[in-house]
Structure formats: structure tokens, C-alpha cells
Amino acid sequence: MTQRERNWLLLAPAAAWFFVMLILPLSFVFVFSFGERGDAGGYVPAFTFEQYANLPARFAAFKNTLILAPLGTLAAMLIAYPLAYQLAVRTDPKWRLILLVLVIVPFWTSILIRSYAWLFILGGQGIPRLLDFIGIEDVRLIYTPFAVLIGIIYGYLPLMVFPIYVALDRLDKRLLEASADLGARPMTTFFRVTLPMSIPGMATGCMLVFILLMGEFLIPALLGGGKVFFVGNALVDLFLQSRNWAFGSAVAMMLIVVMLVTVTVYMRLIARLNTQRDDDVALM
Amino acid sequence: MRIYAFCVYLFLYTPIGIIALFSFNAGRHASQFQGFSVKWYGRALNNPFVMEALENSLMIAFTSAALASIIGTMAAVGLHSMRGPVRAIFDAVIYIAIMIPGIVIGIATLIALVTVFDVVNPWLAGLWADAEAAPQFSMGRGSVIAAHTMFTMALVVVIVRARLSTVEGALMEASADLYAPPWVTFRRITLPLIAPAIFAGFLLAFTFSFDDFIIAFFVAGSETTLPIYIFSSIRRGVTPEINAIGTMVMAASLILLIVAQLILRRDKKT
């Protein structure tokens, strides 16, 4: 057996699995999105753009997702950055690993249970009741965009801290000393050296979180209570409740397109930001 | 700055702590603490629905993680010594598998399998003399395992390839020069070197599968996994029993994580 044949044999099971369980199903979604709904739900073969024309009916789901996902990503980054900075730059190396593990541990436990914890805290018997004690009455937190945002930040903060930490940890600390030696104030050093050098880490973190948020279902389902819903919630409704497979497939295709477009635009922006910085450095 | 870090840790752990605390609540109401008790743990462990869901979840997670580790490692080793279009296509497929949201994987698998089964099942029934006895495909554990294996396999390929790229190629060449057959080189040289990565991949796959709600929600048919059980219980209202189950699940993941760390640590020393 030649090396080439061996390689093919090694790849064959994975290739077959990916084909049957990924490529084929995604092709079904693509084909179904041009079909029609059967009388009893499901799918009837057809070639029509009707489902795509109907997409504005689910505009609210796309709008919510495209507002809350970037907002949640940004908020998580703003909270994660100082922590990552503290861990990577200011913490005694002896404690660094254990503190980092403590940030990541929650991410390894079920996001379902962690979101459910907030249902508990923000619900009528949680924070609103405490506020009631000190005289602030009738505060409603659960089933609001705020609750969904808290759930998002809570769920994805660990995923954001890690890449920023890695970027800051790799940063050559002598650069910071050099900057200080050349008379830069701590603030100047931070904004001119530390922050620009941690952009790749921030970009990775934001991308990871944003991609996961685009398909989010659990957090809005539990904390948004049907009032604040994402595309994911619309998809569950279309496939499992109203069984409108053709329209659901069109919504899913649209979600993939929106994701591809935003991620591509985002990557372009980051790339431009990086080249601009290199130009700045060249000018200095 | 220290106070800030402390606050973030507080934010991360308070909700988990509250769940754990209220799982020991003696009262029936989820939100008023009425004394310490472990009765909800007993209640949960004696609930046949919980145990069935747990059994399904463990079985699905173990099978899909094992399949993903074996097939994923094979693919990673195959890809490592390969160039050209096949490799590029494989990279693209893995990228798609990781980028596409879980919910889209779930619905795609659902509609594809249901459609294919609708065609295959009558055909199988026609093939058998006794139509009643013919094997029939349906959504269930098998479809969840297949879908989870697909996604976690992509993760294993990425992890194992990253490890392979750091392994000294000279070691493999030396082994081949000394007339070791490829299989022996793999078993004696490559496998021990990439074992930690395979193990890490297995754990990641197991955890993903065990915690996954959204894919299983679409493709599990009438079967229940633990996350599906928890989700539908929450829909019916918050109970201390769910807190107890949640606490046990979190404790189990924590123990798994510590065990993994210890094994990887020991591996590094030897």
C-alpha cells in the first residue's frame, strides 16, 4: 500500500461522515428554502422565491439578533478586558494559572443551567424582591432585553477573557518598560503600546462570541420569555411548532448569509485597523 | 483593579452558588430558603425520567466522543502528510462545520434525516417478507450520536493537527529509515506523541455532547437527553429538584475537568 492510498483510507470515514451529516443536510436546507409548505406542514417540492419574499415577516427576530448580539459582544469585551489585563500583566505568575482556570471553569459547565440561574435571580422572587425591601417597587427585570443582555454577558464572558489574556500574556513586557523609560506616562503606554498590541486577541474573542450569539436560542428563550426573541427562537418555532419547513429553511439560509456578510466585513475592518497601525509605526 | 477582578469573579460565581445553595433547600418553594436538606437530591436520583435522560446523555456523549476521537485522529494523520486540493476541501468542510451555528446543524439534520427515512423505510418494508418485521429508521439516540460526532470530529481534527504540526518529523523519518513498517511507526512514535491531544479532544467532545441542547432538541425524536429534560422542566416552573440536578451536572463537569488536568499534567512530566 502506498502512502497515498493509506492517506485516502485514513480520510475516507471522516469524509463520508461529513458528507452525510453536514454537506447533504445543508443542501437539503438550501433546496427546501425554494419549496412550499405542505398542508399538514413539512415540505412540498417547488421552485419559488415566495419564502424569501416572506422573510420580512420575521424581521423582528433578525433585528433583535443584530442589535443584541453585537451589543452583548461589546459589553462582554469591555468587562473582560480589564480582567484579562489584570491577570496577564499585574498578577503574580504563581496565582495566574489558577485564576485563569477559575474564569474558564464556568464555560465548561452547561450554559442551560447557568442561564437558568439568572431566571432565578432576575425573576419575581430574586432582585425585584430585594429592591422591594428598600422601597423600589414594581421593577421588572426578567423577560426584558436587559435580562437577555445579562445572560449573554454571563454566558460568554469566559470565552472573551481567554483570547485577550493570551494576547496580553504574549506581549513582550520589555516594551512596556521601554515605553516607561522613554518617559511615557502609564496611560500613554497603555493606549500606545498595550492596547494596540492586544487588538488581535480582542478581535478573536469578539468573533468567537459573535458567531455563537448569532445562533443563540437558549438565553432569549429562558430570559426573554417570548418577548425578546432571536432568529434561533424563530427557527425553533418554525421547525418544531408550526412545521413550516420551507419558510424555516429560508430563514436559516438568511441567517447564514447575514453571518457570512457581517463576519467578512468585520475581518476586513480588523485587517485595515492592523495595517493602519503598521503605517503609524512606520511613520514613527 | 483588584477590586474589579474580585467583582467579576463574584459575578461569575454567585449564580452558580445560588443554584447550589437552593438545591439544599428543605422547602418546596424554589426561592425561599427553609432549612437544609438533601431530599431533592434523593428525589432527583429516584426520578425515572431523570435517570433515563441521564443514561441517554452519557451513552450519547461517550459514543460520539469515542467515534469522533478515532475518526478525527485518523483524518488528522491522513491530512498531515497531504497537500493539494483534497486538503483544501477538507479544511473548508471543517471550517463550515465549526462556523455554522448549532441550531442550523440541528434543523438541517432533522429535515435531511426525516426526508431520507421517509423514502428508505417503505422500501425496507417492501424488501422484507413480513413488513412488520422490517427494520425501520427513526430519529433517536442514533441520530443525535451521528450529529454530535460530525461536529466534535471537526474539533478533534483541529486539535490533533495542531499537535502533529509541533511533533518532530525527524522522529518519524528515523523510524522509517530503521525499516519500521508505517503501522509500527504510528503506534510506537506518532501515537504516544499525539496522545494528549487525542485525550483533550475526547474530553472536549464528551463535554460538548453532554451539554448540548440545541442539536439534540431537533434530532432526538421522542428520546430525552438531560439538557432536554432540564429545559422542559424549567418551562413548567422552577423547582429545587432542577437545582439539585444542575448542581450535580456542574460538579460532574468540574471533576472531569480536574481529572483531565491531572492526567495531562502527569503526561507532561514523563
XYZ file of C-alpha atoms in Angstrom:
554
model
C 0.000 0.000 0.000
C 1.447 3.358 -0.962
C 1.412 6.404 1.302
C -1.203 7.956 -0.973
C -3.590 5.016 -0.667
C -3.045 4.969 3.073
C -3.965 8.636 3.339
C -7.136 8.097 1.374
C -8.101 5.211 3.615
C -7.482 7.331 6.715
C -9.595 10.166 5.350
C -12.446 8.062 3.984
C -14.540 7.629 7.196
C -14.342 11.317 8.117
C -15.108 12.374 4.540
C -18.152 10.079 4.383
C -19.377 11.307 7.775
C -19.008 14.985 6.856
C -20.764 14.364 3.572
C -23.774 12.547 5.033
C -24.149 14.609 8.215
C -23.090 18.094 7.064
C -22.943 18.693 3.314
C -26.068 16.678 2.495
C -28.224 18.216 5.288
C -27.107 21.747 4.374
C -28.015 21.054 0.735
C -31.460 19.997 1.958
C -31.872 23.358 3.699
C -30.830 25.134 0.507
C -33.238 23.136 -1.679
C -36.124 23.321 0.805
C -35.839 27.109 1.016
C -37.189 27.263 -2.565
C -40.063 24.891 -1.778
C -43.560 25.246 -0.419
C -45.239 24.276 2.810
C -47.422 21.161 2.743
C -50.996 21.294 4.005
C -50.078 19.331 7.126
C -46.717 21.072 7.494
C -43.421 19.746 6.197
C -42.304 20.383 2.658
C -43.663 20.147 -0.884
C -41.173 20.311 -3.769
C -41.437 23.514 -5.804
C -39.248 26.248 -7.184
C -40.394 29.556 -5.844
C -38.886 32.610 -4.168
C -42.024 33.036 -2.094
C -40.289 32.012 1.142
C -37.571 34.613 0.641
C -40.192 37.228 -0.189
C -41.862 36.362 3.115
C -38.715 36.969 5.168
C -39.824 40.440 6.367
C -42.423 38.589 8.466
C -39.549 37.564 10.720
C -37.823 40.945 10.599
C -38.156 41.457 14.377
C -36.116 38.303 15.099
C -33.300 39.463 12.801
C -33.452 42.971 14.247
C -33.232 41.721 17.841
C -30.352 39.395 16.986
C -28.442 42.076 15.099
C -28.859 44.582 17.936
C -28.335 42.378 20.983
C -25.588 40.117 19.614
C -23.129 42.958 18.829
C -24.166 44.827 21.990
C -23.607 41.719 24.121
C -20.269 41.061 22.421
C -19.126 44.637 23.043
C -20.277 44.608 26.675
C -18.567 41.268 27.310
C -15.359 42.641 25.810
C -15.439 45.816 27.914
C -15.887 43.720 31.066
C -13.382 41.056 30.036
C -10.528 43.367 29.041
C -9.648 44.813 32.468
C -9.815 41.330 33.980
C -7.585 39.828 31.283
C -5.188 42.770 31.741
C -5.116 42.301 35.495
C -4.432 38.564 35.079
C -1.790 38.846 32.361
C 0.115 41.955 33.442
C -0.488 42.634 37.101
C -0.949 39.233 38.725
C 1.805 37.258 40.418
C 2.636 34.386 37.992
C 2.167 31.988 40.912
C -1.564 32.733 41.001
C -2.089 33.347 37.314
C -2.978 29.823 36.218
C -5.439 29.114 38.981
C -7.183 32.480 38.494
C -7.400 31.887 34.749
C -8.826 28.395 35.273
C -11.423 29.914 37.612
C -12.589 32.184 34.781
C -12.849 29.322 32.295
C -14.463 26.712 34.551
C -17.989 28.183 34.254
C -17.750 27.933 30.475
C -17.269 24.182 30.800
C -20.498 23.764 32.684
C -23.849 23.691 30.969
C -24.942 27.065 29.576
C -28.506 25.887 30.117
C -28.041 25.692 33.889
C -26.108 28.950 34.026
C -28.854 30.824 32.147
C -31.448 29.196 34.347
C -29.627 30.623 37.386
C -30.416 34.107 36.096
C -34.048 33.199 35.621
C -33.920 32.591 39.324
C -32.048 35.796 40.221
C -33.887 38.227 37.935
C -37.287 36.607 38.438
C -40.012 37.988 40.715
C -38.551 36.382 43.848
C -34.975 37.498 43.158
C -33.584 41.010 42.760
C -37.009 42.700 42.340
C -37.970 41.409 45.779
C -34.774 42.768 47.304
C -35.467 46.116 45.656
C -38.955 45.957 47.065
C -37.483 45.771 50.574
C -35.625 49.041 50.125
C -38.685 50.740 48.717
C -38.181 50.468 44.975
C -41.323 48.767 43.813
C -42.549 47.095 40.659
C -39.232 46.630 38.959
C -39.464 44.147 36.135
C -36.183 42.595 35.061
C -36.969 39.171 33.704
C -38.232 38.874 30.105
C -36.635 42.183 29.094
C -33.783 42.921 26.664
C -31.716 43.743 29.750
C -32.174 40.211 31.119
C -31.101 38.735 27.765
C -28.060 41.010 27.723
C -27.054 39.928 31.247
C -27.455 36.301 30.208
C -25.276 36.854 27.141
C -22.527 38.607 29.103
C -22.624 35.953 31.802
C -22.606 33.067 29.348
C -19.830 34.285 27.076
C -17.517 36.308 29.342
C -15.125 33.348 29.877
C -14.776 32.865 26.129
C -13.855 36.547 25.780
C -11.298 36.685 28.604
C -9.193 33.811 27.295
C -8.027 35.164 23.883
C -7.410 38.643 25.313
C -5.383 37.094 28.123
C -3.321 35.110 25.625
C -2.599 38.251 23.558
C -1.573 40.265 26.628
C 0.468 37.402 28.037
C 2.487 37.111 24.818
C 3.173 40.808 24.815
C 6.845 41.437 25.459
C 6.857 43.161 28.854
C 10.159 44.868 27.996
C 8.218 47.036 25.551
C 6.259 48.436 28.491
C 9.486 49.124 30.380
C 10.992 50.740 27.303
C 7.962 52.964 26.940
C 8.186 53.979 30.602
C 11.926 54.558 30.351
C 11.348 56.873 27.410
C 9.174 58.982 29.681
C 5.693 57.846 28.657
C 3.098 58.074 31.383
C 1.312 54.784 32.265
C -1.799 55.951 30.414
C 0.189 56.757 27.292
C 1.952 53.398 27.450
C -1.369 51.642 27.734
C -3.003 53.428 24.809
C 0.041 53.488 22.533
C 1.580 50.079 23.296
C -0.570 47.654 25.271
C -3.944 48.299 23.692
C -2.838 48.201 20.025
C -0.873 45.007 20.642
C -3.876 43.270 22.142
C -6.184 44.010 19.195
C -5.758 40.509 17.674
C -6.859 38.958 20.976
C -9.880 41.232 21.236
C -10.760 40.508 17.602
C -10.604 36.738 18.160
C -12.718 36.958 21.306
C -15.367 39.140 19.675
C -15.533 36.875 16.660
C -15.964 33.701 18.737
C -18.684 35.238 20.873
C -20.476 36.944 17.992
C -20.656 33.772 15.888
C -22.069 31.785 18.787
C -24.577 34.542 19.588
C -25.957 34.675 16.054
C -27.374 31.170 16.513
C -28.344 31.631 20.158
C -31.619 30.121 21.289
C -31.428 29.223 24.984
C -30.668 32.625 26.526
C -33.521 34.511 24.797
C -35.840 31.526 25.307
C -35.240 31.443 29.059
C -34.583 35.103 29.901
C -36.510 36.805 27.090
C -39.639 34.763 27.718
C -41.035 35.042 24.195
C -40.819 38.840 24.246
C -37.191 39.184 23.286
C -36.551 36.553 20.639
C -33.640 35.834 18.328
C -33.511 34.159 14.908
C -32.806 30.915 16.770
C -36.160 31.163 18.533
C -37.912 31.824 15.232
C -36.265 28.708 13.796
C -37.377 26.506 16.694
C -40.891 27.853 16.279
C -40.922 27.255 12.516
C -39.500 23.736 12.625
C -40.944 22.282 15.793
C -44.231 24.159 16.305
C -45.665 25.349 13.012
C -43.673 22.797 10.980
C -43.188 25.222 8.117
C -40.009 23.664 6.748
C -39.782 25.676 3.536
C -40.024 29.073 5.224
C -37.823 27.879 8.102
C -35.160 26.860 5.592
C -35.280 30.320 4.010
C -34.830 31.909 7.464
C -31.864 29.581 8.122
C -30.287 30.476 4.750
C -30.744 34.156 5.543
C -29.091 33.673 8.940
C -26.062 32.059 7.275
C -25.860 34.886 4.703
C -26.110 37.594 7.379
C -23.423 35.829 9.396
C -21.074 35.496 6.439
C -21.524 39.147 5.493
C -21.008 40.529 8.999
C -18.017 38.296 9.700
C -16.387 39.205 6.362
C -16.947 42.942 6.879
C -15.626 42.598 10.420
C -12.474 40.773 9.299
C -11.838 43.434 6.650
C -12.167 46.152 9.295
C -9.763 44.398 11.648
C -7.268 43.849 8.826
C -7.471 47.532 7.901
C -7.020 48.542 11.529
C -3.901 46.385 11.700
C -2.333 47.752 8.516
C -3.111 51.293 9.621
C -1.289 50.620 12.857
C 1.691 49.294 10.931
C 1.674 52.504 8.880
C 1.645 54.528 12.094
C 4.609 52.558 13.359
C 6.408 53.101 10.056
C 5.826 56.843 10.299
C 7.212 56.973 13.815
C -8.052 46.888 39.764
C -8.041 44.092 42.308
C -11.490 45.036 43.459
C -12.644 44.990 39.861
C -11.294 41.467 39.327
C -12.924 40.364 42.560
C -16.280 41.753 41.380
C -16.025 39.866 38.082
C -15.352 36.612 39.935
C -18.305 37.388 42.173
C -20.439 37.910 39.066
C -19.242 34.597 37.612
C -19.777 32.501 40.707
C -22.772 33.994 42.538
C -25.396 32.482 40.199
C -23.726 29.070 40.382
C -23.521 29.400 44.163
C -27.187 30.321 44.437
C -28.211 27.254 42.419
C -26.067 25.041 44.642
C -27.390 26.696 47.812
C -31.037 26.364 46.881
C -30.575 22.733 45.880
C -30.236 22.063 49.623
C -33.473 23.876 50.389
C -35.849 21.865 52.544
C -38.886 23.819 51.387
C -40.856 23.144 48.268
C -40.691 26.721 47.056
C -37.672 27.342 44.966
C -36.966 30.846 46.178
C -37.456 30.824 49.942
C -34.823 29.051 51.943
C -36.489 26.945 54.613
C -33.709 24.893 56.133
C -31.043 22.480 54.982
C -31.936 19.180 53.365
C -30.610 16.792 50.740
C -34.033 15.393 49.976
C -34.148 16.951 46.477
C -31.029 15.013 45.543
C -32.781 11.814 46.570
C -35.879 12.904 44.688
C -33.856 13.604 41.529
C -31.896 10.358 41.692
C -35.089 8.351 42.177
C -36.923 10.082 39.343
C -37.075 7.532 36.490
C -37.337 10.312 33.870
C -34.171 11.962 35.138
C -32.299 8.673 35.242
C -33.410 7.732 31.746
C -32.369 11.133 30.405
C -29.024 10.860 32.204
C -28.421 7.386 30.819
C -29.203 8.605 27.278
C -26.924 11.626 27.691
C -23.992 9.581 29.000
C -24.400 6.944 26.331
C -24.638 9.523 23.536
C -21.714 11.583 24.869
C -19.435 8.554 25.294
C -20.228 7.004 21.909
C -19.953 10.219 19.925
C -16.753 11.289 21.721
C -15.159 7.870 21.076
C -16.172 7.878 17.399
C -15.070 11.492 16.944
C -11.663 10.800 18.556
C -10.949 7.744 16.413
C -12.224 9.034 13.061
C -10.964 12.569 13.724
C -7.463 11.358 14.622
C -7.357 9.168 11.503
C -8.316 12.157 9.369
C -5.784 14.434 11.083
C -2.971 11.919 10.489
C -4.056 11.463 6.868
C -4.243 15.209 6.252
C -0.865 15.837 7.868
C 1.085 14.215 5.038
C -1.164 15.515 2.309
C -1.083 18.579 0.080
C -3.224 19.895 -2.718
C -6.937 20.227 -3.389
C -8.147 17.368 -1.161
C -6.594 19.023 1.847
C -8.037 22.407 0.897
C -11.524 20.912 0.533
C -11.192 19.186 3.904
C -10.091 22.433 5.535
C -13.116 24.187 4.054
C -15.504 21.484 5.298
C -14.060 21.654 8.826
C -14.357 25.439 8.753
C -18.027 25.124 7.726
C -18.701 22.542 10.450
C -17.335 24.869 13.122
C -18.770 28.143 11.768
C -22.366 27.060 11.062
C -24.498 27.682 14.191
C -25.540 24.553 16.090
C -29.177 25.409 15.513
C -28.735 25.281 11.730
C -26.927 21.929 12.047
C -29.897 20.751 14.101
C -32.592 21.739 11.604
C -30.548 20.592 8.607
C -30.027 17.166 10.166
C -33.695 16.974 11.119
C -35.118 17.684 7.676
C -32.491 15.602 5.865
C -32.885 12.510 8.039
C -36.679 12.675 8.206
C -36.877 13.025 4.416
C -34.412 10.193 3.791
C -36.129 7.911 6.338
C -39.497 8.559 4.683
C -38.050 7.168 1.466
C -35.983 4.335 2.914
C -38.466 2.914 5.422
C -41.264 1.869 2.961
C -38.569 0.479 0.679
C -37.139 -1.625 3.526
C -40.635 -2.791 4.459
C -41.167 -3.924 0.861
C -37.920 -5.847 0.911
C -38.857 -7.959 3.904
C -41.316 -10.826 3.522
C -43.048 -9.767 6.709
C -43.382 -5.975 6.507
C -43.899 -5.713 10.283
C -40.509 -7.275 10.984
C -38.568 -4.991 8.640
C -36.020 -2.704 10.321
C -37.176 0.909 10.376
C -35.081 4.028 10.837
C -36.292 6.700 13.210
C -34.937 9.778 14.972
C -33.453 8.935 18.344
C -30.147 8.246 20.050
C -28.564 7.189 16.767
C -29.289 10.472 15.004
C -28.039 12.509 17.984
C -24.809 10.467 18.063
C -24.339 10.941 14.300
C -24.860 14.716 14.516
C -22.667 15.178 17.605
C -19.916 13.033 16.087
C -19.919 15.199 12.954
C -19.364 18.421 14.903
C -16.935 17.102 17.548
C -14.932 15.267 14.875
C -14.138 18.674 13.374
C -12.846 19.823 16.779
C -10.702 16.677 17.183
C -9.161 17.145 13.714
C -8.219 20.754 14.569
C -6.712 19.835 17.969
C -4.793 16.768 16.783
C -3.438 18.555 13.701
C -2.181 21.405 15.848
C -0.299 18.858 17.944
C 1.010 16.956 14.897
C 2.480 20.161 13.471
C 4.633 20.566 16.595
C 5.854 16.960 16.551
C 9.351 16.441 15.232
C 9.063 14.947 11.726
C 12.603 13.634 12.041
C 11.479 11.071 14.611
C 9.058 9.521 12.136
C 11.668 9.588 9.376
C 14.237 7.929 11.622
C 11.742 5.198 12.434
C 11.043 4.630 8.731
C 14.788 4.628 7.949
C 15.226 1.888 10.501
C 12.745 -0.192 8.492
C 9.789 0.111 10.835
C 6.585 -0.513 8.888
C 4.253 2.534 8.799
C 1.869 0.985 11.320
C 4.688 0.369 13.805
C 5.967 3.933 13.356
C 2.480 5.201 14.033
C 1.914 3.030 17.085
C 5.350 3.447 18.673
C 6.233 7.034 17.728
C 3.330 9.138 16.479
C 0.546 7.866 18.721
C 2.364 8.402 22.040
C 3.312 11.908 20.905
C -0.221 12.957 19.947
C -1.992 11.036 22.745
C -2.518 14.114 24.970
C -4.183 15.941 22.076
C -6.462 12.971 21.350
C -7.362 12.800 25.016
C -8.089 16.538 25.150
C -10.204 16.173 22.026
C -12.135 13.292 23.553
C -12.907 15.309 26.685
C -13.945 18.358 24.693
C -16.197 16.179 22.538
C -17.698 14.465 25.584
C -18.430 17.755 27.322
C -19.871 19.303 24.197
C -22.172 16.355 23.585
C -23.223 16.064 27.229
C -24.075 19.785 27.469
C -25.576 20.192 24.005
C -29.195 21.159 23.989
C -29.969 22.662 20.615
C -28.860 19.899 18.220
C -30.393 17.168 20.391
C -33.611 19.191 20.703
C -34.106 18.886 16.931
C -32.826 15.401 16.206
C -33.586 13.334 19.347
C -37.116 12.455 18.196
C -39.026 11.101 21.173
C -35.885 10.430 23.216
C -34.885 12.751 26.061
C -31.378 13.823 26.989
C -30.572 15.523 30.280
C -30.460 19.082 28.830
C -33.787 18.460 27.063
C -35.287 17.217 30.328
C -33.963 20.235 32.252
C -35.224 22.661 29.598
C -38.738 21.252 29.535
C -38.852 21.170 33.354
C -37.846 24.830 33.563
C -40.691 25.613 31.178
C -43.059 24.048 33.726
C -41.620 26.053 36.609
C -38.577 26.352 38.829
C -38.192 23.548 41.378
C -35.456 22.632 43.876
C -35.158 19.304 42.071
C -33.823 21.103 38.979
C -31.359 22.937 41.230
C -30.151 19.587 42.557
C -29.744 18.150 39.048
C -27.966 21.318 37.905
C -25.589 21.200 40.864
C -24.758 17.559 40.191
C -24.123 18.240 36.494
C -21.835 21.174 37.323
C -19.980 19.149 39.962
C -19.507 16.300 37.484
C -18.066 18.610 34.800
C -15.763 20.140 37.395
C -14.459 16.721 38.468
C -13.973 15.744 34.825
C -12.011 18.947 34.230
C -9.755 18.349 37.256
C -9.132 14.714 36.283
C -8.235 15.818 32.756
C -5.809 18.418 34.106
C -4.153 15.847 36.369
C -3.727 13.337 33.541
C -2.346 15.956 31.153
C -0.005 17.249 33.887
C 1.332 13.760 34.607
C 1.744 13.206 30.890
C 3.894 16.322 30.608
C 6.241 15.172 33.374
C 7.018 11.736 31.942
